[in-house]
Coordinates of C-alpha atoms in Angstrom, one line a residue:
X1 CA 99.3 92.0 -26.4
X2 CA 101.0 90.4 -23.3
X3 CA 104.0 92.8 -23.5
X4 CA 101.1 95.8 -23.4
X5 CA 99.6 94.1 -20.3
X6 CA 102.6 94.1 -18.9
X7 CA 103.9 97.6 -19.4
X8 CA 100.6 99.0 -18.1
X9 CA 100.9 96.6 -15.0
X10 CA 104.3 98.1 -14.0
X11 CA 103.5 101.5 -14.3
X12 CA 100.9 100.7 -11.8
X13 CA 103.3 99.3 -9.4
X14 CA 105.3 102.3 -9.9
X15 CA 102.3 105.3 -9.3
X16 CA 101.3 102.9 -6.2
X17 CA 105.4 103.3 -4.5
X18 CA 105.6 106.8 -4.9
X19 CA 102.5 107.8 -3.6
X20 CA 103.1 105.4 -0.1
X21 CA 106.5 107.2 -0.4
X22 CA 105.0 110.3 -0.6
X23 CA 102.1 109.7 2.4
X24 CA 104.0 107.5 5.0
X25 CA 104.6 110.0 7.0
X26 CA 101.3 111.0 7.7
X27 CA 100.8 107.9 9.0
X28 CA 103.3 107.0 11.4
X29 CA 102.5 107.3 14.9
X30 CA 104.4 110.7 15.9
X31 CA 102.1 112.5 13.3
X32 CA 99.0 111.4 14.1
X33 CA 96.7 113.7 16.2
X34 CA 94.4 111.9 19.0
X35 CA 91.9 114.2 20.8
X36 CA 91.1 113.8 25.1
X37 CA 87.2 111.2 23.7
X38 CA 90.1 109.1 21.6
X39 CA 92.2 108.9 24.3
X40 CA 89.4 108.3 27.1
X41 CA 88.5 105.3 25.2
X42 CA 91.5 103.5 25.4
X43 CA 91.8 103.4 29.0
X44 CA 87.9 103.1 29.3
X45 CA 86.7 100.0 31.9
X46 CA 84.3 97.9 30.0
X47 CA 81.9 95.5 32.0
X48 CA 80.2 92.7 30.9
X49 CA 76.8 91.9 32.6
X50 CA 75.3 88.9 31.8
X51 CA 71.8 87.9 32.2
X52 CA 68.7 85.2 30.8
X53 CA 65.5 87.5 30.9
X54 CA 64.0 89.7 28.8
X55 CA 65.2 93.5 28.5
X56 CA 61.7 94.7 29.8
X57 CA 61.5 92.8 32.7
X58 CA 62.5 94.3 35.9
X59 CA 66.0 92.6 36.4
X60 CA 66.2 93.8 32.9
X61 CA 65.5 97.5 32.7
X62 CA 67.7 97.5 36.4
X63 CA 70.5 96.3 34.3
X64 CA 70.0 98.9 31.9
X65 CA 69.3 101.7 34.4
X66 CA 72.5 100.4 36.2
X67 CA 74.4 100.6 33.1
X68 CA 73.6 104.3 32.6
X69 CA 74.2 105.5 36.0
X70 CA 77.8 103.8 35.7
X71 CA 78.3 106.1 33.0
X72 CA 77.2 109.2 33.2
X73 CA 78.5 109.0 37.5
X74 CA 82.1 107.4 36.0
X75 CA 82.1 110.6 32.8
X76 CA 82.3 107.3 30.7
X77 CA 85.5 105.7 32.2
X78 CA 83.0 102.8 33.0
X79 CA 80.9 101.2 30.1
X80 CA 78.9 98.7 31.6
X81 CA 77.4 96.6 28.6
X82 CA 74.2 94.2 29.1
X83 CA 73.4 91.0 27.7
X84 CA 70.4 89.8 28.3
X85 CA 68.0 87.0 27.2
X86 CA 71.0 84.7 27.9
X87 CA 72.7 86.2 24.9
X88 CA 76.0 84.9 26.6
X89 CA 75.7 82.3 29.0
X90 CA 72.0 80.3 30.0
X91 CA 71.6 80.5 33.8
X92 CA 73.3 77.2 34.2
X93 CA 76.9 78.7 32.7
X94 CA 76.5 82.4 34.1
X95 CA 77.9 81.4 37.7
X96 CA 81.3 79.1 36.2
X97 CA 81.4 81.9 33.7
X98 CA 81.6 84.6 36.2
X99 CA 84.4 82.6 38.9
X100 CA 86.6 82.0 35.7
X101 CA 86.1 86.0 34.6
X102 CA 84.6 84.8 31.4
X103 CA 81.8 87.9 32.7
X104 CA 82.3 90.7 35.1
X105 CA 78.5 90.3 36.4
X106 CA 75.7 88.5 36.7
X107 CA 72.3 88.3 38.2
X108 CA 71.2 84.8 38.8
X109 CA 67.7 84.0 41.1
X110 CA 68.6 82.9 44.0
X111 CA 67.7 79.3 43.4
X112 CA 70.5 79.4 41.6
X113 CA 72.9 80.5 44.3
X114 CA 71.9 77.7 46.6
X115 CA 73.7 75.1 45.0
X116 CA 76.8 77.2 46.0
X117 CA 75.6 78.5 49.0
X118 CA 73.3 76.2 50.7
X119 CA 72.1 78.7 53.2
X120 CA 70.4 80.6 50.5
X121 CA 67.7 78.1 50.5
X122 CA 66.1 80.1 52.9
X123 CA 64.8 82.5 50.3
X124 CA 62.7 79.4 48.6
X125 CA 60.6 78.5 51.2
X126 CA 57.0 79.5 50.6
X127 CA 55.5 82.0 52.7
X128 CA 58.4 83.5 53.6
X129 CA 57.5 87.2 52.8
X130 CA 53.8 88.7 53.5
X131 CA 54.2 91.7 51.4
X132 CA 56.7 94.0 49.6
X133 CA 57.6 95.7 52.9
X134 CA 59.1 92.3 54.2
X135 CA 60.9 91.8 51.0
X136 CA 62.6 95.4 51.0
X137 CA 63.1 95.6 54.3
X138 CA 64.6 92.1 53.9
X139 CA 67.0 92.8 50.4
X140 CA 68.2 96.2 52.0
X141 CA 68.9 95.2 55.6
X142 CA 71.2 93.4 57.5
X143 CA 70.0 90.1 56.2
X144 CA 70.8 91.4 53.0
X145 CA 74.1 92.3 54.0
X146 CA 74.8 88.5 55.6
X147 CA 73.7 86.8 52.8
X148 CA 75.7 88.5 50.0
X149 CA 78.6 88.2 52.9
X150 CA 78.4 84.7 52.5
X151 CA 79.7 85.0 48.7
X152 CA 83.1 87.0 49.2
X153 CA 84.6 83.0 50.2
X154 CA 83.1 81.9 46.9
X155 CA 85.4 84.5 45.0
X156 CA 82.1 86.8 44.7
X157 CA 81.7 90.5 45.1
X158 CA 77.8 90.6 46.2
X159 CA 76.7 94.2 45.0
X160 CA 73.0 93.9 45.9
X161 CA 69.8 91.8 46.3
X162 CA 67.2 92.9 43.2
X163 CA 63.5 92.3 43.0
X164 CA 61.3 90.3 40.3
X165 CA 58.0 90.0 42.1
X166 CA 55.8 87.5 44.2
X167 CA 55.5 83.6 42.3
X168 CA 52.2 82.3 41.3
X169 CA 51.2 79.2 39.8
X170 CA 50.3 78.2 36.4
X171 CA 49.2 75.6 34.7
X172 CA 48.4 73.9 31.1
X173 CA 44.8 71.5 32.2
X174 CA 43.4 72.6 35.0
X175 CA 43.5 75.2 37.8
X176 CA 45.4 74.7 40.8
X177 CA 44.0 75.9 44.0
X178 CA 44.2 72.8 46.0
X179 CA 46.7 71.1 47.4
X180 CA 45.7 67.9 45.8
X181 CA 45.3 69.9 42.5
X182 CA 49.1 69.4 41.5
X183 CA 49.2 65.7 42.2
X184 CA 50.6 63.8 39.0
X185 CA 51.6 66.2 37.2
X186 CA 54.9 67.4 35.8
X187 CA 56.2 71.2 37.4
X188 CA 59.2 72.8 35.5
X189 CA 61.8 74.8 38.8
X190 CA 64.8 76.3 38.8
X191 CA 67.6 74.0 40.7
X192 CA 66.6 74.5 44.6
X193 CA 66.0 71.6 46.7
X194 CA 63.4 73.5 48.4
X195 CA 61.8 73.8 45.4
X196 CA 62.1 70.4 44.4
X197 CA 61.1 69.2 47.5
X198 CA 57.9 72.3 47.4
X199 CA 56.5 70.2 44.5
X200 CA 56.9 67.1 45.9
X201 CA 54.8 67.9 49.2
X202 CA 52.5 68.8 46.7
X203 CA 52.7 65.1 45.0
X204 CA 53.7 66.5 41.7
X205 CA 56.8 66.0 39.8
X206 CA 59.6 68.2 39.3
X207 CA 61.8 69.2 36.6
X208 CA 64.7 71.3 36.6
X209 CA 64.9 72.9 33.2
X210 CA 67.1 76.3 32.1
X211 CA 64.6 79.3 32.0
X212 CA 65.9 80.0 28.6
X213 CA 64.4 76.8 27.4
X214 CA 60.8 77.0 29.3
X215 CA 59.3 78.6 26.0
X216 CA 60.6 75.7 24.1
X217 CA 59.6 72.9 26.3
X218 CA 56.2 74.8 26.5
X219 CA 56.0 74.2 22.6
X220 CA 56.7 70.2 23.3
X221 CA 54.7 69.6 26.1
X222 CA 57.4 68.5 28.3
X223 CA 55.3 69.8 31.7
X224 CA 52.0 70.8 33.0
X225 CA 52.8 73.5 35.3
X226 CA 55.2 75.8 36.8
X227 CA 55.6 78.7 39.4
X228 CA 57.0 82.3 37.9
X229 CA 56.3 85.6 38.2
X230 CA 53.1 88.3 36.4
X231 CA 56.1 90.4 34.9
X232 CA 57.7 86.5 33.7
X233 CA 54.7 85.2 32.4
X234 CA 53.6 88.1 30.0
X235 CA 57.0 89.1 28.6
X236 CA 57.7 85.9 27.8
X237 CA 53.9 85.3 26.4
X238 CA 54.0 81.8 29.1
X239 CA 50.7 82.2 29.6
X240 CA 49.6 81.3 25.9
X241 CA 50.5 77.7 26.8
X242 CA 49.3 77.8 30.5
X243 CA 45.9 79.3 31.0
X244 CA 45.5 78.3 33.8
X245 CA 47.2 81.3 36.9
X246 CA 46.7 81.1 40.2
X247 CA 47.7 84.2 42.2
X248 CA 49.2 82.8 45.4
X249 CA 51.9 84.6 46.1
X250 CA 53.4 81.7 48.0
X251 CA 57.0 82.2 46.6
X252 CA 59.1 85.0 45.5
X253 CA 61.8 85.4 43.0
X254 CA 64.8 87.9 43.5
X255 CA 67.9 88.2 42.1
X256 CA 71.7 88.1 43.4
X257 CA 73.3 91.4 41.7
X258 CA 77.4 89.7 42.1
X259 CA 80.5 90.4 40.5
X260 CA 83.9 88.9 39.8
X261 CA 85.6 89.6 43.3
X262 CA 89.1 89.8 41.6
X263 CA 88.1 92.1 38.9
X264 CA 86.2 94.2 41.8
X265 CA 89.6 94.7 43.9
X266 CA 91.3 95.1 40.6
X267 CA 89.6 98.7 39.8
X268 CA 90.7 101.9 41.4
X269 CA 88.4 103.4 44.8
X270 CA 86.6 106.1 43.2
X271 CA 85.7 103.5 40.6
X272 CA 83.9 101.0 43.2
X273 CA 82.7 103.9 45.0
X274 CA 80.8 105.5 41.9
X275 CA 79.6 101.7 40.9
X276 CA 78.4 101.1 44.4
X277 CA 76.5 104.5 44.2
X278 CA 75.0 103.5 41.0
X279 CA 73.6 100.2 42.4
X280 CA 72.4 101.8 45.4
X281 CA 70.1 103.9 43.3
X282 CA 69.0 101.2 41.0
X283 CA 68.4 98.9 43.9
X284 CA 65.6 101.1 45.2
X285 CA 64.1 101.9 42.1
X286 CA 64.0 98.1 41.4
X287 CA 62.1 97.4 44.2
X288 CA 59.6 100.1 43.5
X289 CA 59.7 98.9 39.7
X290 CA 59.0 95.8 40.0
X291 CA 56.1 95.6 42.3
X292 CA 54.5 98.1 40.1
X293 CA 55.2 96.4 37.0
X294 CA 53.8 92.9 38.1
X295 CA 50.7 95.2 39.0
X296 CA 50.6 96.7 35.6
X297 CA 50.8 93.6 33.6
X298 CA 48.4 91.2 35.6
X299 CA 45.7 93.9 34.8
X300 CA 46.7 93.3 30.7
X301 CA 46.4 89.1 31.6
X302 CA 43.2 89.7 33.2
X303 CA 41.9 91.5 29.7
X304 CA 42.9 88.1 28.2
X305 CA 39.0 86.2 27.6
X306 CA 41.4 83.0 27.3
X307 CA 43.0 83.1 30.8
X308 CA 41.6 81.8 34.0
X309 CA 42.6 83.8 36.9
X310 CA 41.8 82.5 40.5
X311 CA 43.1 84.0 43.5
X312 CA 43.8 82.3 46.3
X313 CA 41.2 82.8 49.7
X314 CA 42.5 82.7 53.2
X315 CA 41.4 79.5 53.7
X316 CA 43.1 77.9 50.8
X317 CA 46.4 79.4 51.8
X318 CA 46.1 78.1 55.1
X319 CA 45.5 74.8 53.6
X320 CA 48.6 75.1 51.1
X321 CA 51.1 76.5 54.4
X322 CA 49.8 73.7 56.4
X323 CA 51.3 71.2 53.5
X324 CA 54.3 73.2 53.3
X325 CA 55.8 73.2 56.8
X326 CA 58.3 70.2 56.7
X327 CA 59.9 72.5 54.5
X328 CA 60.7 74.8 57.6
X329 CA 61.4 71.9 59.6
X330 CA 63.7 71.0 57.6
X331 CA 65.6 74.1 57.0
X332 CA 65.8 74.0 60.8
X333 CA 67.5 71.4 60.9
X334 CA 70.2 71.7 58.7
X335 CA 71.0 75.5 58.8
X336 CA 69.0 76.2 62.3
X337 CA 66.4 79.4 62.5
X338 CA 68.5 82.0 62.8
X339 CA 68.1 83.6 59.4
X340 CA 64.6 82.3 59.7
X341 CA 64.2 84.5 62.7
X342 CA 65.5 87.4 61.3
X343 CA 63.4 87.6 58.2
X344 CA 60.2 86.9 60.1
X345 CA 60.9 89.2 62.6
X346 CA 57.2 91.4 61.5
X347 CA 57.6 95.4 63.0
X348 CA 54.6 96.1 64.8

């Protein structure tokens, strides 16, 4: 029975040989056909574009808008492909990830850019924007143009300033429309000393915690309030925990759009010309997105019987800028009002 086994095993061996004898040659190199796609592919520039927000949010449909202008305005030599919801790196690894090439882009908030770039604080203080004109004039200007100057020392292409939306205030107790309102209690912010120092003034306590994790430490009660924006706190369903929203518009969050400066200068001109096109385009539909977005979906909050909206009167502002100007003093004093100037220069 063996001996059968064994016949039939070589005879096997045998019908396998001759037919790799007989189809070798289709398979070596000089015999295979390859057509123009095949060969586009292989010397197609992939780049990866990391990012911690939610795909419909408006740094997240930018990204994606981004990524199809790159394409169809590169014929598909550029593939530009997103991550988002911090698939790759949270917003505390995105920046080492990007100077060590790890990524080719990212998009952090500016808060997160201070810590390299000091300067930057400037874009945290309270106040600092009346409207949506200051902010695009602002983003798109020359002001725009210093500040992503300031990354090329860093190692950091700066491609374009992007748009979230004006910050408002939420909370899990009570509302807060007073100054006094957010004494004692715990605030979760993004790593800015102005921030930090924002909440203080305020006499509440402040946390620095990863926005990827804010859902979670929602769930265990780790804080009582925080500051994001409309188009934040309905995708990411924030407000189930914090009823409580006070439209203030005391803050805003943007976006630095930067890239890897040696993997910039490493592709070809026509290459960084079409990208630069492409972000050009996507910056100003960003702007226009996303202050229509955080429109949009404040009017679906306000449908919600559950959520207490209060928006803020004249006089309450005043009340809230008058705590918040040692913030401006300070800036003053340690980066002088230069930039200041610039951004609050109002066109009649």
């Amino acid at each position: 029975m063996k001996k059968k086994w064994w016949m039939l095993f070589l005879v096997l061996l045998v019908c396998l040989g001759s037919a790799w004898l007989l189809l070798t040659p289709y398979f070596r190199n000089e015999n295979m056909v390859y057509d123009d796609e095949q060969q586009g592919l292989k010397n197609q520039i992939v780049i990866y574009f990391s990012h911690v927000v939610a795909e419909n949010t408006p740094k997240g449909l930018a990204a994606q808008k981004f990524a199809d202008l790159v394409e169809k305005k590169t014929n598909g030599r550029v593939k530009v492909e997103v991550f988002p919801n911090g698939s790759l790196y949270s917003d505390g690894e995105e920046m080492d990830a990007l100077l060590r090439g790890n990524v080719q882009m990212i998009a952090p908030a500016f808060s997160n850019v201070t810590e390299l770039i000091p300067e930057w604080q400037v874009l945290d203080l309270p106040f600092l924007f009346q409207d949506y004109r200051d902010v695009e004039r602002t983003f798109t200007g020359d002001v725009g143009k210093q500040l992503l100057a300031m990354l090329d020392e860093k190692g950091i292409k700066g491609l374009a300033l992007w748009s979230n939306g004006f910050k408002q205030m939420i909370g899990t107790a009570r509302p807060l429309i007073r100054p006094d309102d957010f004494r004692g209690l715990r605030f979760r912010i993004m790593p800015s000393e102005v921030i930090a120092r924002q909440f203080r003034l305020l006499g509440g306590d402040p946390i620095v915690v990863s926005f990827n994790h804010v859902y979670r430490s929602l769930e265990n009660h780790e804080f009582d309030g925080q500051e994001n924006t409309i188009s934040n706190i309905y995708s990411k369903g924030f407000y189930k925990f914090q009823p409580y929203i006070t439209i203030s518009n005391h803050g805003y969050l943007g976006y630095a759009v930067m890239m890897n400066k040696s993997f910039w200068e490493s592709l070809p001109k026509d290459i960084q010309q079409k990208i630069t096109e492409a972000m050009q385009e996507t910056t100003v539909w960003n702007l226009q997105q996303s202050k229509r977005q955080n429109e949009e979906e404040l009017k679906k909050i306000e449908q919600n019987k559950h959520i207490h909206i209060h928006k803020l009167s004249e006089e309450e502002k005043k009340q809230w800028e008058q705590r918040f100007s040692p913030l401006y003093d300070q800036f003053k004093k340690e980066f002088g009002d230069k930039l200041l100037r610039e951004i609050k220069h109002r066109d009649k």
